[in-house]
């Protein structure tokens, strides 16, 4: 049970549940001093950057329990090449790849792959730096862009990958480095436009569970990908603790790993949390303390949760900030939950402060019903400078209709 919650930096949404604090997470000394002063019993590190920066190590070094992997273990997200090479060493199914350290090496490596081909900046690039190239010219341009310096340190190296045919799904597991338990599935929509068109984003919506990830396929993902990864990390001296988010491709020859995130993800977290029926603080503390195996398996509602991202005009480019937002209470009166992302208060008014601004989330007995409920709530939001996709969940809604 959580008696007191702090959020850094937080937003007006979480301020209804937590006390906001203006901590700079890159200032480890300030974070440690705050934890000591407030006698913090658990720190949950949400974003990937502070995990890759080693904040969990600093906190554990002074005895503060942390939900989230060490700097070394966070390489599973922080370096795509690290993950691919780990998979290669331990026989974990993933696409064929080449690690390259220069544009010239990358251009030469393309000869070993067909078209389409996937070109990725190795490091953290804020959801950017990944190109599914449909022509050789597009692939060459992607390689040159990565090594042009556009992505900073994230583009110091690159990974060229075989293109995998199939449908993507997200699978989550919780591990304390020893025990590993499933924590649900989801499918998200990365493209900014309806029908999965336009540039990639951090995610324009999602739903959970993902019916395409059947119990049989979930079992395959656990047995062949997730559990072997946790075991491999422990064997190599970098035990992983926290949530492990596996991006999967469901291919005709079986489930293959696309990449890992070392966090819950957004907007996947919103749909998972709406369905989760346990005590999240207890689960995360048990994970941090290495006693996950003493808890019962996580339980989720049988219903479908679906979330629609409302973004600021200009996203995923330069978003328009400062736009007024109204109607959140009216949206929640429909039974939906509105999660805040890029919001702030200006003169007592709720305004947009980032690219993805709100996640309007609803739960119902089917994907179609959840979609309808979420969009009914979206209609209550007054955000003239915002937009959203109108078709979140469209693939599964179509499949549901065909089954009827």
Coordinates of C-alpha atoms in Angstrom, one line a residue:
X1 CA 0.0 0.0 0.0
X2 CA 1.3 3.5 -0.9
X3 CA 0.7 6.1 1.8
X4 CA 2.4 9.0 0.1
X5 CA 3.3 9.6 -3.5
X6 CA 5.7 12.1 -5.1
X7 CA 6.1 12.7 -8.8
X8 CA 9.0 14.4 -10.6
X9 CA 8.2 16.5 -12.5
X10 CA 4.6 15.4 -12.8
X11 CA 1.7 17.3 -14.4
X12 CA -1.8 18.5 -13.4
X13 CA -3.2 15.0 -13.9
X14 CA -1.0 13.2 -11.5
X15 CA -1.1 16.2 -9.1
X16 CA -4.6 14.9 -8.1
X17 CA -2.8 11.9 -6.6
X18 CA 0.8 12.9 -5.9
X19 CA 2.8 15.8 -4.6
X20 CA 4.8 17.3 -7.4
X21 CA 8.5 18.0 -7.0
X22 CA 10.8 19.8 -9.4
X23 CA 13.7 17.3 -9.3
X24 CA 16.1 17.1 -12.1
X25 CA 16.5 13.4 -12.6
X26 CA 19.9 13.8 -14.2
X27 CA 21.1 15.3 -10.9
X28 CA 21.6 12.1 -9.0
X29 CA 22.9 13.8 -5.8
X30 CA 19.7 15.9 -5.7
X31 CA 17.5 12.8 -6.1
X32 CA 19.4 10.9 -3.4
X33 CA 19.1 13.9 -1.0
X34 CA 15.3 14.1 -1.6
X35 CA 14.9 10.4 -1.0
X36 CA 16.8 10.7 2.3
X37 CA 14.9 13.8 3.4
X38 CA 11.5 12.2 2.6
X39 CA 12.4 8.7 3.8
X40 CA 11.4 7.3 0.4
X41 CA 10.6 3.5 0.5
X42 CA 10.4 2.9 -3.3
X43 CA 11.5 4.8 -6.4
X44 CA 9.9 4.0 -9.7
X45 CA 11.9 5.2 -12.7
X46 CA 9.5 5.7 -15.6
X47 CA 11.5 7.0 -18.6
X48 CA 14.3 5.2 -20.3
X49 CA 16.9 8.0 -20.2
X50 CA 17.5 8.1 -16.4
X51 CA 17.7 4.3 -16.5
X52 CA 20.3 4.3 -19.2
X53 CA 22.0 7.1 -17.2
X54 CA 22.3 4.8 -14.1
X55 CA 20.0 6.5 -11.7
X56 CA 18.8 3.1 -10.4
X57 CA 22.5 2.2 -9.5
X58 CA 22.9 5.5 -7.6
X59 CA 19.8 4.8 -5.6
X60 CA 20.5 1.2 -4.9
X61 CA 24.0 2.3 -3.8
X62 CA 22.5 4.1 -0.8
X63 CA 19.9 1.4 0.0
X64 CA 16.8 2.8 -1.7
X65 CA 14.6 0.1 -3.4
X66 CA 14.2 0.8 -7.1
X67 CA 11.8 -0.5 -9.7
X68 CA 13.8 -0.4 -12.9
X69 CA 17.0 -2.0 -14.3
X70 CA 20.6 -1.0 -13.7
X71 CA 22.6 1.0 -16.2
X72 CA 24.2 -2.2 -17.5
X73 CA 20.8 -4.0 -17.8
X74 CA 19.1 -1.0 -19.4
X75 CA 21.4 -1.5 -22.4
X76 CA 18.6 -3.8 -23.6
X77 CA 16.8 -0.6 -24.6
X78 CA 19.8 1.8 -24.7
X79 CA 21.7 -0.1 -27.4
X80 CA 20.0 -2.0 -30.1
X81 CA 23.3 -3.7 -31.0
X82 CA 23.7 -4.9 -27.4
X83 CA 20.3 -6.6 -27.6
X84 CA 20.9 -8.2 -31.0
X85 CA 24.3 -9.6 -30.0
X86 CA 22.8 -11.0 -26.8
X87 CA 20.1 -12.7 -28.8
X88 CA 22.8 -14.1 -31.2
X89 CA 24.8 -15.5 -28.3
X90 CA 21.9 -17.2 -26.7
X91 CA 19.8 -18.3 -29.6
X92 CA 16.9 -15.9 -29.0
X93 CA 14.8 -15.6 -32.2
X94 CA 15.2 -12.1 -33.8
X95 CA 15.9 -10.7 -37.3
X96 CA 19.3 -11.1 -38.9
X97 CA 21.4 -8.0 -38.4
X98 CA 24.7 -6.2 -38.9
X99 CA 26.2 -3.7 -36.4
X100 CA 28.0 -0.8 -38.2
X101 CA 30.1 2.1 -36.9
X102 CA 30.3 4.4 -40.0
X103 CA 28.2 5.5 -43.0
X104 CA 30.6 3.7 -45.3
X105 CA 30.3 0.5 -43.3
X106 CA 26.5 0.8 -43.2
X107 CA 26.2 1.4 -47.0
X108 CA 28.4 -1.6 -47.7
X109 CA 26.4 -3.7 -45.2
X110 CA 23.2 -3.1 -47.1
X111 CA 24.4 -5.5 -49.8
X112 CA 23.8 -8.4 -47.4
X113 CA 20.1 -7.6 -47.1
X114 CA 17.2 -7.5 -49.4
X115 CA 14.6 -4.7 -49.7
X116 CA 12.6 -3.8 -47.6
X117 CA 15.3 -3.4 -44.9
X118 CA 15.3 -1.8 -41.5
X119 CA 17.9 0.8 -40.5
X120 CA 18.1 1.9 -36.8
X121 CA 20.2 4.3 -34.9
X122 CA 21.8 2.2 -32.1
X123 CA 21.0 4.4 -29.1
X124 CA 18.1 6.3 -27.6
X125 CA 16.6 8.6 -30.2
X126 CA 13.3 9.6 -28.6
X127 CA 11.3 7.2 -30.7
X128 CA 13.0 8.4 -33.9
X129 CA 16.0 7.0 -35.8
X130 CA 14.2 4.0 -37.2
X131 CA 13.5 3.6 -40.9
X132 CA 11.7 0.8 -42.7
X133 CA 13.3 1.4 -46.1
X134 CA 11.2 0.3 -49.1
X135 CA 13.9 1.1 -51.6
X136 CA 17.7 1.0 -51.7
X137 CA 17.8 4.8 -52.0
X138 CA 15.7 5.2 -48.9
X139 CA 18.0 2.8 -47.0
X140 CA 21.1 4.6 -48.1
X141 CA 19.6 8.0 -47.0
X142 CA 18.6 6.5 -43.6
X143 CA 22.2 5.3 -43.1
X144 CA 23.6 8.7 -44.0
X145 CA 21.1 10.5 -41.8
X146 CA 22.1 8.4 -38.7
X147 CA 25.8 9.2 -39.2
X148 CA 25.1 12.9 -40.0
X149 CA 25.0 13.7 -36.3
X150 CA 21.2 14.4 -36.3
X151 CA 20.6 11.9 -33.5
X152 CA 23.7 12.9 -31.4
X153 CA 25.3 10.0 -29.5
X154 CA 22.4 7.7 -30.4
X155 CA 23.7 7.8 -34.0
X156 CA 27.3 6.9 -33.2
X157 CA 26.5 3.4 -34.4
X158 CA 23.7 1.8 -36.3
X159 CA 22.1 -1.6 -36.8
X160 CA 21.0 -2.9 -40.2
X161 CA 18.2 -5.5 -39.9
X162 CA 16.4 -8.0 -42.0
X163 CA 12.8 -7.0 -42.6
X164 CA 10.3 -9.3 -40.9
X165 CA 6.9 -10.0 -42.3
X166 CA 4.0 -10.2 -39.9
X167 CA 1.9 -8.3 -37.4
X168 CA 3.5 -6.5 -34.4
X169 CA 2.4 -7.0 -30.8
X170 CA 3.7 -5.9 -27.4
X171 CA 4.2 -8.3 -24.6
X172 CA 5.1 -7.3 -21.0
X173 CA 6.8 -9.2 -18.2
X174 CA 7.9 -8.3 -14.7
X175 CA 11.1 -9.8 -13.3
X176 CA 13.3 -9.4 -10.3
X177 CA 16.2 -11.1 -12.1
X178 CA 15.1 -14.6 -10.9
X179 CA 11.3 -14.9 -11.2
X180 CA 9.6 -13.8 -14.4
X181 CA 5.8 -13.3 -14.6
X182 CA 3.7 -12.2 -17.7
X183 CA 2.1 -8.8 -17.4
X184 CA -0.3 -8.5 -20.3
X185 CA -0.2 -7.6 -24.0
X186 CA -1.1 -4.7 -26.2
X187 CA -1.0 -3.3 -29.7
X188 CA -0.3 0.3 -30.4
X189 CA -0.4 2.6 -33.5
X190 CA 2.8 4.4 -34.3
X191 CA 1.9 6.3 -37.4
X192 CA 0.4 9.7 -37.0
X193 CA -2.4 9.3 -39.5
X194 CA -5.5 7.2 -39.9
X195 CA -4.9 3.9 -41.7
X196 CA -1.4 3.8 -40.2
X197 CA -0.1 6.6 -42.6
X198 CA 2.4 9.4 -42.1
X199 CA 5.5 9.6 -39.9
X200 CA 6.2 7.5 -36.9
X201 CA 5.4 8.8 -33.5
X202 CA 5.8 7.7 -29.9
X203 CA 2.3 6.2 -30.2
X204 CA -1.1 7.6 -31.1
X205 CA -3.2 5.0 -29.3
X206 CA -3.3 1.4 -28.1
X207 CA -5.5 -1.4 -26.8
X208 CA -5.0 -4.3 -24.4
X209 CA -5.1 -7.3 -24.6
X210 CA -3.9 -8.0 -28.1
X211 CA -6.0 -10.9 -29.4
X212 CA -3.5 -11.7 -32.1
X213 CA -1.0 -12.7 -29.3
X214 CA -2.9 -15.8 -28.4
X215 CA -2.2 -17.7 -25.2
X216 CA -0.1 -20.2 -27.3
X217 CA 2.0 -17.4 -28.8
X218 CA 2.4 -15.7 -25.3
X219 CA 3.7 -19.0 -24.0
X220 CA 6.1 -19.1 -27.0
X221 CA 7.3 -15.6 -26.3
X222 CA 7.9 -16.4 -22.6
X223 CA 9.7 -19.7 -23.3
X224 CA 11.8 -18.7 -26.3
X225 CA 12.4 -14.9 -25.8
X226 CA 11.6 -13.3 -22.4
X227 CA 12.8 -16.0 -19.9
X228 CA 16.0 -16.8 -21.9
X229 CA 16.8 -13.1 -22.0
X230 CA 16.4 -12.8 -18.2
X231 CA 18.6 -15.9 -17.7
X232 CA 21.2 -14.6 -20.2
X233 CA 21.4 -11.2 -18.5
X234 CA 21.9 -13.0 -15.1
X235 CA 24.6 -15.3 -16.6
X236 CA 26.5 -12.4 -18.1
X237 CA 26.6 -10.5 -14.8
X238 CA 23.9 -7.9 -15.7
X239 CA 20.8 -9.1 -13.9
X240 CA 17.6 -7.4 -15.0
X241 CA 15.0 -6.1 -12.6
X242 CA 11.8 -4.3 -13.5
X243 CA 9.4 -4.4 -16.4
X244 CA 10.6 -5.9 -19.7
X245 CA 8.6 -4.8 -22.7
X246 CA 9.1 -7.0 -25.7
X247 CA 8.2 -5.7 -29.1
X248 CA 7.3 -8.8 -31.0
X249 CA 6.8 -9.7 -34.7
X250 CA 4.3 -12.6 -35.3
X251 CA 5.9 -14.2 -38.3
X252 CA 4.8 -17.3 -40.2
X253 CA 7.7 -19.2 -38.7
X254 CA 7.0 -18.1 -35.1
X255 CA 7.4 -15.2 -32.7
X256 CA 10.5 -13.1 -33.1
X257 CA 11.9 -10.2 -31.0
X258 CA 12.0 -6.8 -32.6
X259 CA 13.4 -4.9 -29.7
X260 CA 13.1 -4.4 -25.9
X261 CA 12.0 -1.4 -23.8
X262 CA 13.0 -1.3 -20.2
X263 CA 9.8 0.6 -19.1
X264 CA 6.0 0.2 -19.5
X265 CA 5.8 2.4 -22.5
X266 CA 3.2 5.1 -23.5
X267 CA 0.4 4.6 -24.5
X268 CA 0.6 0.9 -23.6
X269 CA 0.9 1.7 -19.9
X270 CA -2.4 3.4 -19.8
X271 CA -4.4 0.4 -21.2
X272 CA -2.5 -2.1 -19.0
X273 CA -3.1 -0.1 -15.8
X274 CA -6.8 0.2 -16.5
X275 CA -7.1 -3.6 -16.7
X276 CA -4.7 -4.4 -13.8
X277 CA -6.5 -5.6 -10.7
X278 CA -3.7 -5.9 -8.2
X279 CA -1.7 -3.6 -5.9
X280 CA 0.8 -2.0 -8.2
X281 CA 2.9 -0.6 -5.4
X282 CA 3.2 -4.0 -3.7
X283 CA 4.1 -5.7 -7.0
X284 CA 6.9 -3.1 -7.8
X285 CA 8.3 -3.2 -4.2
X286 CA 8.4 -7.0 -4.2
X287 CA 10.3 -6.8 -7.6
X288 CA 12.7 -4.2 -6.2
X289 CA 13.4 -6.4 -3.1
X290 CA 13.9 -9.6 -5.1
X291 CA 10.8 -11.4 -3.8
X292 CA 8.5 -11.4 -6.8
X293 CA 8.2 -15.1 -6.6
X294 CA 6.3 -14.8 -3.3
X295 CA 3.4 -13.0 -4.8
X296 CA 0.4 -14.4 -6.7
X297 CA 0.4 -14.0 -10.5
X298 CA -0.8 -10.6 -11.7
X299 CA -4.5 -10.4 -12.5
X300 CA -6.2 -8.4 -15.2
X301 CA -9.8 -7.7 -16.1
X302 CA -11.1 -9.8 -19.0
X303 CA -12.4 -6.6 -20.7
X304 CA -10.5 -4.6 -23.4
X305 CA -9.0 -1.2 -22.6
X306 CA -8.4 1.2 -25.5
X307 CA -6.7 4.6 -25.4
X308 CA -6.7 7.5 -27.9
X309 CA -3.9 10.0 -27.8
X310 CA -4.8 13.6 -28.3
X311 CA -1.8 15.4 -29.6
X312 CA -0.9 19.0 -30.2
X313 CA -1.0 20.5 -33.7
X314 CA 2.4 20.0 -35.4
X315 CA 3.2 16.7 -33.6
X316 CA 5.4 14.6 -34.3
X317 CA 7.3 17.7 -35.6
X318 CA 7.2 20.9 -33.6
X319 CA 4.1 20.8 -31.5
X320 CA 2.1 23.9 -30.8
X321 CA 2.2 24.6 -27.0
X322 CA 0.0 26.7 -24.8
X323 CA -3.3 25.6 -26.4
X324 CA -6.2 25.7 -23.9
X325 CA -7.9 22.4 -22.9
X326 CA -11.4 21.9 -21.5
X327 CA -13.9 19.2 -21.0
X328 CA -11.7 16.7 -19.1
X329 CA -14.3 16.3 -16.3
X330 CA -17.1 15.8 -18.9
X331 CA -15.0 13.2 -20.7
X332 CA -14.5 11.3 -17.4
X333 CA -18.2 11.6 -16.6
X334 CA -18.8 9.1 -19.5
X335 CA -16.8 6.5 -17.5
X336 CA -13.5 7.0 -19.3
X337 CA -10.2 7.8 -17.7
X338 CA -8.2 10.7 -19.0
X339 CA -4.5 10.4 -18.4
X340 CA -2.4 13.5 -18.7
X341 CA 0.9 13.6 -20.6
X342 CA 2.0 17.0 -22.0
X343 CA -0.2 19.3 -19.9
X344 CA 0.5 22.2 -17.6
X345 CA -1.4 24.9 -15.7
X346 CA -1.2 28.5 -17.0
X347 CA -3.1 31.1 -14.9
X348 CA -5.2 28.3 -13.5
X349 CA -6.1 27.0 -17.0
X350 CA -5.1 23.6 -18.4
X351 CA -2.9 24.0 -21.4
X352 CA -0.8 21.8 -23.7
X353 CA 2.9 21.7 -22.9
X354 CA 4.1 18.9 -25.2
X355 CA 3.5 16.8 -28.3
X356 CA 1.2 14.0 -26.9
X357 CA -1.1 15.8 -24.5
X358 CA -3.9 13.5 -23.2
X359 CA -4.7 9.7 -23.3
X360 CA -8.4 9.2 -23.3
X361 CA -9.0 5.7 -22.2
X362 CA -12.0 3.4 -21.9
X363 CA -12.8 -0.2 -21.1
X364 CA -15.5 -2.5 -22.5
X365 CA -16.3 -6.0 -23.4
X366 CA -14.8 -5.9 -26.9
X367 CA -12.3 -3.8 -28.9
X368 CA -15.2 -2.3 -30.9
X369 CA -17.1 -1.3 -27.7
X370 CA -14.0 0.1 -26.1
X371 CA -13.2 2.1 -29.2
X372 CA -16.7 3.6 -29.2
X373 CA -16.5 4.5 -25.5
X374 CA -13.1 6.1 -25.9
X375 CA -14.2 8.2 -28.9
X376 CA -17.4 9.2 -27.1
X377 CA -15.2 10.6 -24.4
X378 CA -12.9 12.3 -26.9
X379 CA -15.9 14.2 -28.2
X380 CA -16.2 15.8 -24.8
X381 CA -12.7 17.3 -24.9
X382 CA -12.4 20.9 -26.0
X383 CA -8.9 21.2 -27.4
X384 CA -9.0 23.4 -30.6
X385 CA -5.2 23.1 -31.1
X386 CA -5.3 19.3 -30.8
X387 CA -5.9 16.3 -33.0
X388 CA -6.2 12.5 -32.7
X389 CA -6.5 9.5 -35.0
X390 CA -10.1 8.4 -35.6
X391 CA -9.3 4.7 -36.1
X392 CA -7.4 3.3 -33.0
X393 CA -8.0 -0.4 -32.9
X394 CA -9.1 -0.6 -36.5
X395 CA -7.5 -3.9 -37.3
X396 CA -9.1 -5.8 -34.4
X397 CA -12.4 -4.0 -34.9
X398 CA -12.4 -5.3 -38.4
X399 CA -11.6 -8.8 -37.3
X400 CA -14.3 -8.7 -34.7
X401 CA -16.8 -7.7 -37.4
X402 CA -15.7 -10.6 -39.6
X403 CA -16.2 -13.1 -36.8
X404 CA -19.8 -12.0 -36.2

